[in-house]
Amino acid sequence: MRARIKKSPIQRLGAGLLVLFLVTILIGLGLWQLDRANEMRNPAVVPIDRTIYPLTELATPTGTIPATSVGKQVRTAGNYIANYKAPNQIDGNGKVGDWEVALLQNETDTAILVVRGLWKERLQSPEIAMSTRVEITGTLMPRQFDDRATNTPSQISRLDSSILVATTDYQLYDGFILEKSEQTRNGEISRTRILEPKLTSGVPGYYWQHISYVVVWWFMAGLVLYAPFYQRREEKL
């Protein structure tokens, strides 16, 4: 027969507080995962900021685009120094097409990728040469990570300035500008522009993955609550 060790009131109070603390933490973790699951099912649309900022206010050529700058409207000016075909791109309507992407030298030693429009319309503005200064406005977008095609001297696999590092001496901005307007001293260039995709506040993971975490955390909370009763039952045997 086992000798039972009687706990003092202070020990019982301490054990009870510990159980309460652990249960609170575990329930809180479950609620947190439940909130993330709801965000996955109902992603919040990023509010539209209609202010047009100078590019240099929102990004630098020496780092990645801050999350707070993505999707905002920017303006800059310079000269196009290279032109590329970007195949198999998807616009805001889900339409797949080939885009014309130019490298814009916008300062003495910096440049940024600019989506000008559809590749099939690239010959509609022959008056723009490398010596032509252009002023543009557009949406600042993050770089792409998945390849859509192969890289060639006249084609890029994705909208990502890092793949051009070996071919230019310019400091390259991260991401790209999805152009909305383009103007020279002779006036505005009229052509079909690409409809930008809707940006949402991303939440990593999958809906049912978060729900499974809710079940796990709350199950553990139940075990912690049951543990003192199990221990008492064992002591009575």
JSON list of C-alpha atoms in Angstrom, two decimals:
[
{"chain": "A", "resi": 1, "resn": "MET", "atom": "CA", "xyz": [0.00, 0.00, 0.00]},
{"chain": "A", "resi": 2, "resn": "ARG", "atom": "CA", "xyz": [1.38, 3.35, -1.01]},
{"chain": "A", "resi": 3, "resn": "ALA", "atom": "CA", "xyz": [1.72, 6.10, 1.53]},
{"chain": "A", "resi": 4, "resn": "ARG", "atom": "CA", "xyz": [-0.15, 9.20, 0.48]},
{"chain": "A", "resi": 5, "resn": "ILE", "atom": "CA", "xyz": [1.62, 12.53, 0.83]},
{"chain": "A", "resi": 6, "resn": "LYS", "atom": "CA", "xyz": [-0.86, 15.18, 1.83]},
{"chain": "A", "resi": 7, "resn": "LYS", "atom": "CA", "xyz": [-0.30, 18.52, 0.14]},
{"chain": "A", "resi": 8, "resn": "SER", "atom": "CA", "xyz": [-0.51, 21.71, 2.10]},
{"chain": "A", "resi": 9, "resn": "PRO", "atom": "CA", "xyz": [-3.10, 24.37, 1.13]},
{"chain": "A", "resi": 10, "resn": "ILE", "atom": "CA", "xyz": [-0.32, 26.53, -0.31]},
{"chain": "A", "resi": 11, "resn": "GLN", "atom": "CA", "xyz": [0.86, 23.67, -2.52]},
{"chain": "A", "resi": 12, "resn": "ARG", "atom": "CA", "xyz": [-2.68, 23.00, -3.71]},
{"chain": "A", "resi": 13, "resn": "LEU", "atom": "CA", "xyz": [-3.19, 26.70, -4.44]},
{"chain": "A", "resi": 14, "resn": "GLY", "atom": "CA", "xyz": [0.10, 26.83, -6.37]},
{"chain": "A", "resi": 15, "resn": "ALA", "atom": "CA", "xyz": [-0.81, 23.75, -8.41]},
{"chain": "A", "resi": 16, "resn": "GLY", "atom": "CA", "xyz": [-4.24, 25.22, -9.17]},
{"chain": "A", "resi": 17, "resn": "LEU", "atom": "CA", "xyz": [-2.75, 28.53, -10.31]},
{"chain": "A", "resi": 18, "resn": "LEU", "atom": "CA", "xyz": [-0.25, 26.69, -12.52]},
{"chain": "A", "resi": 19, "resn": "VAL", "atom": "CA", "xyz": [-3.06, 24.68, -14.14]},
{"chain": "A", "resi": 20, "resn": "LEU", "atom": "CA", "xyz": [-5.10, 27.86, -14.68]},
{"chain": "A", "resi": 21, "resn": "PHE", "atom": "CA", "xyz": [-2.09, 29.61, -16.22]},
{"chain": "A", "resi": 22, "resn": "LEU", "atom": "CA", "xyz": [-1.35, 26.74, -18.62]},
{"chain": "A", "resi": 23, "resn": "VAL", "atom": "CA", "xyz": [-5.00, 26.40, -19.65]},
{"chain": "A", "resi": 24, "resn": "THR", "atom": "CA", "xyz": [-5.23, 30.14, -20.32]},
{"chain": "A", "resi": 25, "resn": "ILE", "atom": "CA", "xyz": [-2.12, 30.03, -22.51]},
{"chain": "A", "resi": 26, "resn": "LEU", "atom": "CA", "xyz": [-3.35, 26.99, -24.47]},
{"chain": "A", "resi": 27, "resn": "ILE", "atom": "CA", "xyz": [-6.84, 28.43, -25.01]},
{"chain": "A", "resi": 28, "resn": "GLY", "atom": "CA", "xyz": [-5.26, 31.70, -26.13]},
{"chain": "A", "resi": 29, "resn": "LEU", "atom": "CA", "xyz": [-3.10, 29.87, -28.67]},
{"chain": "A", "resi": 30, "resn": "GLY", "atom": "CA", "xyz": [-6.20, 28.14, -29.98]},
{"chain": "A", "resi": 31, "resn": "LEU", "atom": "CA", "xyz": [-8.05, 31.45, -30.35]},
{"chain": "A", "resi": 32, "resn": "TRP", "atom": "CA", "xyz": [-5.05, 32.92, -32.16]},
{"chain": "A", "resi": 33, "resn": "GLN", "atom": "CA", "xyz": [-5.05, 30.07, -34.68]},
{"chain": "A", "resi": 34, "resn": "LEU", "atom": "CA", "xyz": [-8.81, 30.46, -35.07]},
{"chain": "A", "resi": 35, "resn": "ASP", "atom": "CA", "xyz": [-8.36, 34.14, -35.94]},
{"chain": "A", "resi": 36, "resn": "ARG", "atom": "CA", "xyz": [-5.72, 33.25, -38.53]},
{"chain": "A", "resi": 37, "resn": "ALA", "atom": "CA", "xyz": [-8.06, 30.66, -40.05]},
{"chain": "A", "resi": 38, "resn": "ASN", "atom": "CA", "xyz": [-10.77, 33.32, -40.36]},
{"chain": "A", "resi": 39, "resn": "GLU", "atom": "CA", "xyz": [-8.27, 35.65, -42.04]},
{"chain": "A", "resi": 40, "resn": "MET", "atom": "CA", "xyz": [-7.42, 32.91, -44.52]},
{"chain": "A", "resi": 41, "resn": "ARG", "atom": "CA", "xyz": [-11.10, 32.45, -45.39]},
{"chain": "A", "resi": 42, "resn": "ASN", "atom": "CA", "xyz": [-11.87, 36.18, -45.49]},
{"chain": "A", "resi": 43, "resn": "PRO", "atom": "CA", "xyz": [-8.67, 38.02, -46.51]},
{"chain": "A", "resi": 44, "resn": "ALA", "atom": "CA", "xyz": [-8.79, 41.76, -45.96]},
{"chain": "A", "resi": 45, "resn": "VAL", "atom": "CA", "xyz": [-8.47, 43.84, -49.09]},
{"chain": "A", "resi": 46, "resn": "VAL", "atom": "CA", "xyz": [-5.62, 46.34, -48.87]},
{"chain": "A", "resi": 47, "resn": "PRO", "atom": "CA", "xyz": [-7.14, 49.86, -48.73]},
{"chain": "A", "resi": 48, "resn": "ILE", "atom": "CA", "xyz": [-6.46, 51.98, -51.80]},
{"chain": "A", "resi": 49, "resn": "ASP", "atom": "CA", "xyz": [-4.05, 54.86, -51.35]},
{"chain": "A", "resi": 50, "resn": "ARG", "atom": "CA", "xyz": [-4.52, 57.25, -54.26]},
{"chain": "A", "resi": 51, "resn": "THR", "atom": "CA", "xyz": [-1.53, 59.42, -53.40]},
{"chain": "A", "resi": 52, "resn": "ILE", "atom": "CA", "xyz": [1.23, 59.36, -56.04]},
{"chain": "A", "resi": 53, "resn": "TYR", "atom": "CA", "xyz": [4.63, 59.24, -54.34]},
{"chain": "A", "resi": 54, "resn": "PRO", "atom": "CA", "xyz": [8.09, 59.83, -55.77]},
{"chain": "A", "resi": 55, "resn": "LEU", "atom": "CA", "xyz": [9.71, 56.42, -56.18]},
{"chain": "A", "resi": 56, "resn": "THR", "atom": "CA", "xyz": [12.63, 57.40, -53.95]},
{"chain": "A", "resi": 57, "resn": "GLU", "atom": "CA", "xyz": [10.24, 58.00, -51.02]},
{"chain": "A", "resi": 58, "resn": "LEU", "atom": "CA", "xyz": [8.99, 54.40, -51.01]},
{"chain": "A", "resi": 59, "resn": "ALA", "atom": "CA", "xyz": [11.97, 52.32, -52.07]},
{"chain": "A", "resi": 60, "resn": "THR", "atom": "CA", "xyz": [15.74, 52.32, -52.41]},
{"chain": "A", "resi": 61, "resn": "PRO", "atom": "CA", "xyz": [17.95, 50.45, -54.90]},
{"chain": "A", "resi": 62, "resn": "THR", "atom": "CA", "xyz": [19.88, 48.79, -52.07]},
{"chain": "A", "resi": 63, "resn": "GLY", "atom": "CA", "xyz": [17.12, 46.76, -50.41]},
{"chain": "A", "resi": 64, "resn": "THR", "atom": "CA", "xyz": [13.78, 45.02, -50.81]},
{"chain": "A", "resi": 65, "resn": "ILE", "atom": "CA", "xyz": [10.54, 46.96, -51.17]},
{"chain": "A", "resi": 66, "resn": "PRO", "atom": "CA", "xyz": [8.99, 47.57, -47.73]},
{"chain": "A", "resi": 67, "resn": "ALA", "atom": "CA", "xyz": [5.65, 45.80, -47.30]},
{"chain": "A", "resi": 68, "resn": "THR", "atom": "CA", "xyz": [4.01, 49.17, -46.62]},
{"chain": "A", "resi": 69, "resn": "SER", "atom": "CA", "xyz": [5.10, 50.44, -50.05]},
{"chain": "A", "resi": 70, "resn": "VAL", "atom": "CA", "xyz": [3.75, 47.55, -52.12]},
{"chain": "A", "resi": 71, "resn": "GLY", "atom": "CA", "xyz": [0.68, 48.49, -54.16]},
{"chain": "A", "resi": 72, "resn": "LYS", "atom": "CA", "xyz": [1.16, 52.23, -53.83]},
{"chain": "A", "resi": 73, "resn": "GLN", "atom": "CA", "xyz": [1.25, 54.65, -56.75]},
{"chain": "A", "resi": 74, "resn": "VAL", "atom": "CA", "xyz": [4.65, 56.07, -57.68]},
{"chain": "A", "resi": 75, "resn": "ARG", "atom": "CA", "xyz": [6.13, 58.44, -60.21]},
{"chain": "A", "resi": 76, "resn": "THR", "atom": "CA", "xyz": [9.60, 58.65, -61.67]},
{"chain": "A", "resi": 77, "resn": "ALA", "atom": "CA", "xyz": [11.37, 59.73, -64.85]},
{"chain": "A", "resi": 78, "resn": "GLY", "atom": "CA", "xyz": [14.33, 58.68, -66.97]},
{"chain": "A", "resi": 79, "resn": "ASN", "atom": "CA", "xyz": [15.34, 56.80, -70.10]},
{"chain": "A", "resi": 80, "resn": "TYR", "atom": "CA", "xyz": [14.57, 53.28, -71.22]},
{"chain": "A", "resi": 81, "resn": "ILE", "atom": "CA", "xyz": [17.86, 51.46, -71.66]},
{"chain": "A", "resi": 82, "resn": "ALA", "atom": "CA", "xyz": [16.65, 47.91, -72.42]},
{"chain": "A", "resi": 83, "resn": "ASN", "atom": "CA", "xyz": [13.51, 46.10, -73.49]},
{"chain": "A", "resi": 84, "resn": "TYR", "atom": "CA", "xyz": [12.37, 42.56, -72.70]},
{"chain": "A", "resi": 85, "resn": "LYS", "atom": "CA", "xyz": [9.52, 40.17, -73.36]},
{"chain": "A", "resi": 86, "resn": "ALA", "atom": "CA", "xyz": [7.91, 38.70, -70.25]},
{"chain": "A", "resi": 87, "resn": "PRO", "atom": "CA", "xyz": [5.84, 35.68, -71.37]},
{"chain": "A", "resi": 88, "resn": "ASN", "atom": "CA", "xyz": [2.89, 34.03, -69.65]},
{"chain": "A", "resi": 89, "resn": "GLN", "atom": "CA", "xyz": [2.02, 36.85, -67.28]},
{"chain": "A", "resi": 90, "resn": "ILE", "atom": "CA", "xyz": [-1.38, 37.06, -65.58]},
{"chain": "A", "resi": 91, "resn": "ASP", "atom": "CA", "xyz": [-3.25, 40.36, -65.19]},
{"chain": "A", "resi": 92, "resn": "GLY", "atom": "CA", "xyz": [-5.92, 41.41, -62.71]},
{"chain": "A", "resi": 93, "resn": "ASN", "atom": "CA", "xyz": [-8.64, 39.66, -64.74]},
{"chain": "A", "resi": 94, "resn": "GLY", "atom": "CA", "xyz": [-6.73, 36.38, -64.76]},
{"chain": "A", "resi": 95, "resn": "LYS", "atom": "CA", "xyz": [-5.89, 36.76, -68.44]},
{"chain": "A", "resi": 96, "resn": "VAL", "atom": "CA", "xyz": [-2.57, 35.24, -69.56]},
{"chain": "A", "resi": 97, "resn": "GLY", "atom": "CA", "xyz": [-0.45, 37.24, -71.97]},
{"chain": "A", "resi": 98, "resn": "ASP", "atom": "CA", "xyz": [3.03, 38.36, -72.96]},
{"chain": "A", "resi": 99, "resn": "TRP", "atom": "CA", "xyz": [4.07, 41.72, -71.52]},
{"chain": "A", "resi": 100, "resn": "GLU", "atom": "CA", "xyz": [6.57, 44.33, -72.63]},
{"chain": "A", "resi": 101, "resn": "VAL", "atom": "CA", "xyz": [8.98, 45.14, -69.83]},
{"chain": "A", "resi": 102, "resn": "ALA", "atom": "CA", "xyz": [11.57, 47.90, -70.03]},
{"chain": "A", "resi": 103, "resn": "LEU", "atom": "CA", "xyz": [14.49, 48.78, -67.79]},
{"chain": "A", "resi": 104, "resn": "LEU", "atom": "CA", "xyz": [14.21, 52.45, -66.87]},
{"chain": "A", "resi": 105, "resn": "GLN", "atom": "CA", "xyz": [17.32, 54.35, -65.85]},
{"chain": "A", "resi": 106, "resn": "ASN", "atom": "CA", "xyz": [15.78, 56.85, -63.47]},
{"chain": "A", "resi": 107, "resn": "GLU", "atom": "CA", "xyz": [18.87, 58.29, -61.82]},
{"chain": "A", "resi": 108, "resn": "THR", "atom": "CA", "xyz": [22.58, 58.47, -62.58]},
{"chain": "A", "resi": 109, "resn": "ASP", "atom": "CA", "xyz": [23.34, 54.88, -61.62]},
{"chain": "A", "resi": 110, "resn": "THR", "atom": "CA", "xyz": [20.00, 53.27, -60.73]},
{"chain": "A", "resi": 111, "resn": "ALA", "atom": "CA", "xyz": [17.29, 51.51, -62.73]},
{"chain": "A", "resi": 112, "resn": "ILE", "atom": "CA", "xyz": [13.96, 49.75, -62.25]},
{"chain": "A", "resi": 113, "resn": "LEU", "atom": "CA", "xyz": [11.85, 47.33, -64.28]},
{"chain": "A", "resi": 114, "resn": "VAL", "atom": "CA", "xyz": [8.72, 48.86, -65.80]},
{"chain": "A", "resi": 115, "resn": "VAL", "atom": "CA", "xyz": [5.79, 46.94, -67.32]},
{"chain": "A", "resi": 116, "resn": "ARG", "atom": "CA", "xyz": [4.76, 49.16, -70.25]},
{"chain": "A", "resi": 117, "resn": "GLY", "atom": "CA", "xyz": [1.95, 47.06, -71.72]},
{"chain": "A", "resi": 118, "resn": "LEU", "atom": "CA", "xyz": [1.32, 44.14, -74.02]},
{"chain": "A", "resi": 119, "resn": "TRP", "atom": "CA", "xyz": [4.23, 42.75, -76.02]},
{"chain": "A", "resi": 120, "resn": "LYS", "atom": "CA", "xyz": [2.20, 42.75, -79.23]},
{"chain": "A", "resi": 121, "resn": "GLU", "atom": "CA", "xyz": [1.81, 46.53, -78.94]},
{"chain": "A", "resi": 122, "resn": "ARG", "atom": "CA", "xyz": [5.49, 47.29, -78.42]},
{"chain": "A", "resi": 123, "resn": "LEU", "atom": "CA", "xyz": [5.79, 48.99, -81.85]},
{"chain": "A", "resi": 124, "resn": "GLN", "atom": "CA", "xyz": [2.98, 51.47, -81.25]},
{"chain": "A", "resi": 125, "resn": "SER", "atom": "CA", "xyz": [5.30, 54.17, -79.89]},
{"chain": "A", "resi": 126, "resn": "PRO", "atom": "CA", "xyz": [8.37, 54.18, -82.15]},
{"chain": "A", "resi": 127, "resn": "GLU", "atom": "CA", "xyz": [9.11, 57.80, -81.19]},
{"chain": "A", "resi": 128, "resn": "ILE", "atom": "CA", "xyz": [10.48, 56.62, -77.82]},
{"chain": "A", "resi": 129, "resn": "ALA", "atom": "CA", "xyz": [14.18, 55.91, -78.17]},
{"chain": "A", "resi": 130, "resn": "MET", "atom": "CA", "xyz": [16.86, 55.37, -75.56]},
{"chain": "A", "resi": 131, "resn": "SER", "atom": "CA", "xyz": [17.61, 59.10, -75.65]},
{"chain": "A", "resi": 132, "resn": "THR", "atom": "CA", "xyz": [13.97, 60.04, -74.97]},
{"chain": "A", "resi": 133, "resn": "ARG", "atom": "CA", "xyz": [13.19, 61.18, -71.46]},
{"chain": "A", "resi": 134, "resn": "VAL", "atom": "CA", "xyz": [9.89, 59.77, -70.17]},
{"chain": "A", "resi": 135, "resn": "GLU", "atom": "CA", "xyz": [7.85, 60.53, -67.09]},
{"chain": "A", "resi": 136, "resn": "ILE", "atom": "CA", "xyz": [5.82, 57.62, -65.78]},
{"chain": "A", "resi": 137, "resn": "THR", "atom": "CA", "xyz": [3.35, 56.80, -63.04]},
{"chain": "A", "resi": 138, "resn": "GLY", "atom": "CA", "xyz": [2.30, 53.34, -61.95]},
{"chain": "A", "resi": 139, "resn": "THR", "atom": "CA", "xyz": [1.83, 50.80, -59.19]},
{"chain": "A", "resi": 140, "resn": "LEU", "atom": "CA", "xyz": [4.85, 49.59, -57.23]},
{"chain": "A", "resi": 141, "resn": "MET", "atom": "CA", "xyz": [4.74, 45.80, -57.24]},
{"chain": "A", "resi": 142, "resn": "PRO", "atom": "CA", "xyz": [6.85, 43.11, -55.51]},
{"chain": "A", "resi": 143, "resn": "ARG", "atom": "CA", "xyz": [9.16, 40.91, -57.55]},
{"chain": "A", "resi": 144, "resn": "GLN", "atom": "CA", "xyz": [8.04, 37.53, -58.80]},
{"chain": "A", "resi": 145, "resn": "PHE", "atom": "CA", "xyz": [9.57, 34.31, -57.52]},
{"chain": "A", "resi": 146, "resn": "ASP", "atom": "CA", "xyz": [8.23, 31.77, -60.01]},
{"chain": "A", "resi": 147, "resn": "ASP", "atom": "CA", "xyz": [9.63, 31.47, -63.54]},
{"chain": "A", "resi": 148, "resn": "ARG", "atom": "CA", "xyz": [7.14, 31.80, -66.40]},
{"chain": "A", "resi": 149, "resn": "ALA", "atom": "CA", "xyz": [9.62, 31.18, -69.24]},
{"chain": "A", "resi": 150, "resn": "THR", "atom": "CA", "xyz": [13.33, 30.84, -69.96]},
{"chain": "A", "resi": 151, "resn": "ASN", "atom": "CA", "xyz": [15.85, 33.66, -69.84]},
{"chain": "A", "resi": 152, "resn": "THR", "atom": "CA", "xyz": [17.34, 34.92, -73.11]},
{"chain": "A", "resi": 153, "resn": "PRO", "atom": "CA", "xyz": [19.01, 38.21, -74.08]},
{"chain": "A", "resi": 154, "resn": "SER", "atom": "CA", "xyz": [15.58, 39.57, -75.13]},
{"chain": "A", "resi": 155, "resn": "GLN", "atom": "CA", "xyz": [13.34, 37.70, -72.68]},
{"chain": "A", "resi": 156, "resn": "ILE", "atom": "CA", "xyz": [13.09, 37.44, -68.90]},
{"chain": "A", "resi": 157, "resn": "SER", "atom": "CA", "xyz": [11.68, 34.45, -67.06]},
{"chain": "A", "resi": 158, "resn": "ARG", "atom": "CA", "xyz": [9.98, 36.50, -64.32]},
{"chain": "A", "resi": 159, "resn": "LEU", "atom": "CA", "xyz": [9.57, 40.10, -63.18]},
{"chain": "A", "resi": 160, "resn": "ASP", "atom": "CA", "xyz": [12.59, 40.21, -60.94]},
{"chain": "A", "resi": 161, "resn": "SER", "atom": "CA", "xyz": [15.50, 42.62, -61.33]},
{"chain": "A", "resi": 162, "resn": "SER", "atom": "CA", "xyz": [17.92, 40.18, -59.68]},
{"chain": "A", "resi": 163, "resn": "ILE", "atom": "CA", "xyz": [18.11, 38.14, -62.90]},
{"chain": "A", "resi": 164, "resn": "LEU", "atom": "CA", "xyz": [19.61, 41.20, -64.64]},
{"chain": "A", "resi": 165, "resn": "VAL", "atom": "CA", "xyz": [22.40, 41.83, -62.14]},
{"chain": "A", "resi": 166, "resn": "ALA", "atom": "CA", "xyz": [25.00, 40.13, -64.31]},
{"chain": "A", "resi": 167, "resn": "THR", "atom": "CA", "xyz": [24.03, 42.11, -67.43]},
{"chain": "A", "resi": 168, "resn": "THR", "atom": "CA", "xyz": [24.14, 45.67, -66.08]},
{"chain": "A", "resi": 169, "resn": "ASP", "atom": "CA", "xyz": [26.26, 47.89, -63.86]},
{"chain": "A", "resi": 170, "resn": "TYR", "atom": "CA", "xyz": [23.28, 49.86, -62.56]},
{"chain": "A", "resi": 171, "resn": "GLN", "atom": "CA", "xyz": [21.95, 49.55, -59.03]},
{"chain": "A", "resi": 172, "resn": "LEU", "atom": "CA", "xyz": [18.59, 47.85, -59.51]},
{"chain": "A", "resi": 173, "resn": "TYR", "atom": "CA", "xyz": [15.46, 48.50, -57.51]},
{"chain": "A", "resi": 174, "resn": "ASP", "atom": "CA", "xyz": [13.66, 45.47, -56.17]},
{"chain": "A", "resi": 175, "resn": "GLY", "atom": "CA", "xyz": [10.27, 44.74, -57.70]},
{"chain": "A", "resi": 176, "resn": "PHE", "atom": "CA", "xyz": [8.82, 46.61, -60.67]},
{"chain": "A", "resi": 177, "resn": "ILE", "atom": "CA", "xyz": [6.40, 49.36, -61.68]},
{"chain": "A", "resi": 178, "resn": "LEU", "atom": "CA", "xyz": [3.16, 48.40, -63.39]},
{"chain": "A", "resi": 179, "resn": "GLU", "atom": "CA", "xyz": [2.82, 51.45, -65.60]},
{"chain": "A", "resi": 180, "resn": "LYS", "atom": "CA", "xyz": [-0.41, 53.48, -65.75]},
{"chain": "A", "resi": 181, "resn": "SER", "atom": "CA", "xyz": [0.77, 56.50, -67.72]},
{"chain": "A", "resi": 182, "resn": "GLU", "atom": "CA", "xyz": [3.79, 57.42, -69.80]},
{"chain": "A", "resi": 183, "resn": "GLN", "atom": "CA", "xyz": [4.61, 60.89, -71.08]},
{"chain": "A", "resi": 184, "resn": "THR", "atom": "CA", "xyz": [7.34, 62.56, -73.11]},
{"chain": "A", "resi": 185, "resn": "ARG", "atom": "CA", "xyz": [7.78, 66.25, -73.92]},
{"chain": "A", "resi": 186, "resn": "ASN", "atom": "CA", "xyz": [5.55, 65.66, -76.94]},
{"chain": "A", "resi": 187, "resn": "GLY", "atom": "CA", "xyz": [2.63, 64.44, -74.84]},
{"chain": "A", "resi": 188, "resn": "GLU", "atom": "CA", "xyz": [1.18, 61.27, -73.34]},
{"chain": "A", "resi": 189, "resn": "ILE", "atom": "CA", "xyz": [1.71, 57.87, -74.92]},
{"chain": "A", "resi": 190, "resn": "SER", "atom": "CA", "xyz": [-1.59, 56.07, -75.51]},
{"chain": "A", "resi": 191, "resn": "ARG", "atom": "CA", "xyz": [-1.58, 52.29, -75.36]},
{"chain": "A", "resi": 192, "resn": "THR", "atom": "CA", "xyz": [-3.26, 49.38, -73.56]},
{"chain": "A", "resi": 193, "resn": "ARG", "atom": "CA", "xyz": [-2.14, 49.19, -69.94]},
{"chain": "A", "resi": 194, "resn": "ILE", "atom": "CA", "xyz": [-2.04, 46.07, -67.80]},
{"chain": "A", "resi": 195, "resn": "LEU", "atom": "CA", "xyz": [-4.75, 45.70, -65.16]},
{"chain": "A", "resi": 196, "resn": "GLU", "atom": "CA", "xyz": [-3.06, 45.24, -61.82]},
{"chain": "A", "resi": 197, "resn": "PRO", "atom": "CA", "xyz": [-3.94, 42.27, -59.61]},
{"chain": "A", "resi": 198, "resn": "LYS", "atom": "CA", "xyz": [-5.81, 42.90, -56.36]},
{"chain": "A", "resi": 199, "resn": "LEU", "atom": "CA", "xyz": [-3.46, 42.90, -53.43]},
{"chain": "A", "resi": 200, "resn": "THR", "atom": "CA", "xyz": [-4.61, 41.25, -50.21]},
{"chain": "A", "resi": 201, "resn": "SER", "atom": "CA", "xyz": [-3.09, 41.04, -46.76]},
{"chain": "A", "resi": 202, "resn": "GLY", "atom": "CA", "xyz": [-1.54, 37.60, -46.89]},
{"chain": "A", "resi": 203, "resn": "VAL", "atom": "CA", "xyz": [-1.67, 35.21, -43.99]},
{"chain": "A", "resi": 204, "resn": "PRO", "atom": "CA", "xyz": [0.75, 32.27, -44.24]},
{"chain": "A", "resi": 205, "resn": "GLY", "atom": "CA", "xyz": [-0.59, 28.74, -44.03]},
{"chain": "A", "resi": 206, "resn": "TYR", "atom": "CA", "xyz": [-3.80, 26.99, -44.99]},
{"chain": "A", "resi": 207, "resn": "TYR", "atom": "CA", "xyz": [-7.30, 27.26, -43.49]},
{"chain": "A", "resi": 208, "resn": "TRP", "atom": "CA", "xyz": [-7.62, 23.64, -42.33]},
{"chain": "A", "resi": 209, "resn": "GLN", "atom": "CA", "xyz": [-4.04, 23.65, -41.06]},
{"chain": "A", "resi": 210, "resn": "HIS", "atom": "CA", "xyz": [-4.93, 26.46, -38.66]},
{"chain": "A", "resi": 211, "resn": "ILE", "atom": "CA", "xyz": [-8.16, 24.68, -37.64]},
{"chain": "A", "resi": 212, "resn": "SER", "atom": "CA", "xyz": [-6.14, 21.56, -36.81]},
{"chain": "A", "resi": 213, "resn": "TYR", "atom": "CA", "xyz": [-3.88, 23.67, -34.58]},
{"chain": "A", "resi": 214, "resn": "VAL", "atom": "CA", "xyz": [-6.99, 24.98, -32.78]},
{"chain": "A", "resi": 215, "resn": "VAL", "atom": "CA", "xyz": [-8.04, 21.39, -32.03]},
{"chain": "A", "resi": 216, "resn": "VAL", "atom": "CA", "xyz": [-4.54, 20.45, -30.82]},
{"chain": "A", "resi": 217, "resn": "TRP", "atom": "CA", "xyz": [-4.16, 23.45, -28.47]},
{"chain": "A", "resi": 218, "resn": "TRP", "atom": "CA", "xyz": [-7.63, 23.04, -26.96]},
{"chain": "A", "resi": 219, "resn": "PHE", "atom": "CA", "xyz": [-7.15, 19.29, -26.58]},
{"chain": "A", "resi": 220, "resn": "MET", "atom": "CA", "xyz": [-3.96, 19.97, -24.62]},
{"chain": "A", "resi": 221, "resn": "ALA", "atom": "CA", "xyz": [-5.90, 22.48, -22.48]},
{"chain": "A", "resi": 222, "resn": "GLY", "atom": "CA", "xyz": [-8.40, 19.72, -21.71]},
{"chain": "A", "resi": 223, "resn": "LEU", "atom": "CA", "xyz": [-5.61, 17.34, -20.71]},
{"chain": "A", "resi": 224, "resn": "VAL", "atom": "CA", "xyz": [-4.11, 19.94, -18.37]},
{"chain": "A", "resi": 225, "resn": "LEU", "atom": "CA", "xyz": [-7.53, 20.48, -16.76]},
{"chain": "A", "resi": 226, "resn": "TYR", "atom": "CA", "xyz": [-8.04, 16.74, -16.33]},
{"chain": "A", "resi": 227, "resn": "ALA", "atom": "CA", "xyz": [-4.57, 16.07, -14.90]},
{"chain": "A", "resi": 228, "resn": "PRO", "atom": "CA", "xyz": [-5.35, 17.14, -11.27]},
{"chain": "A", "resi": 229, "resn": "PHE", "atom": "CA", "xyz": [-8.50, 14.96, -11.17]},
{"chain": "A", "resi": 230, "resn": "TYR", "atom": "CA", "xyz": [-6.54, 11.98, -12.52]},
{"chain": "A", "resi": 231, "resn": "GLN", "atom": "CA", "xyz": [-3.87, 12.50, -9.88]},
{"chain": "A", "resi": 232, "resn": "ARG", "atom": "CA", "xyz": [-6.46, 12.59, -7.10]},
{"chain": "A", "resi": 233, "resn": "ARG", "atom": "CA", "xyz": [-8.03, 9.39, -8.36]},
{"chain": "A", "resi": 234, "resn": "GLU", "atom": "CA", "xyz": [-4.63, 7.69, -8.39]},
{"chain": "A", "resi": 235, "resn": "GLU", "atom": "CA", "xyz": [-3.96, 8.83, -4.82]},
{"chain": "A", "resi": 236, "resn": "LYS", "atom": "CA", "xyz": [-7.22, 7.27, -3.63]},
{"chain": "A", "resi": 237, "resn": "LEU", "atom": "CA", "xyz": [-6.37, 3.83, -5.09]}
]
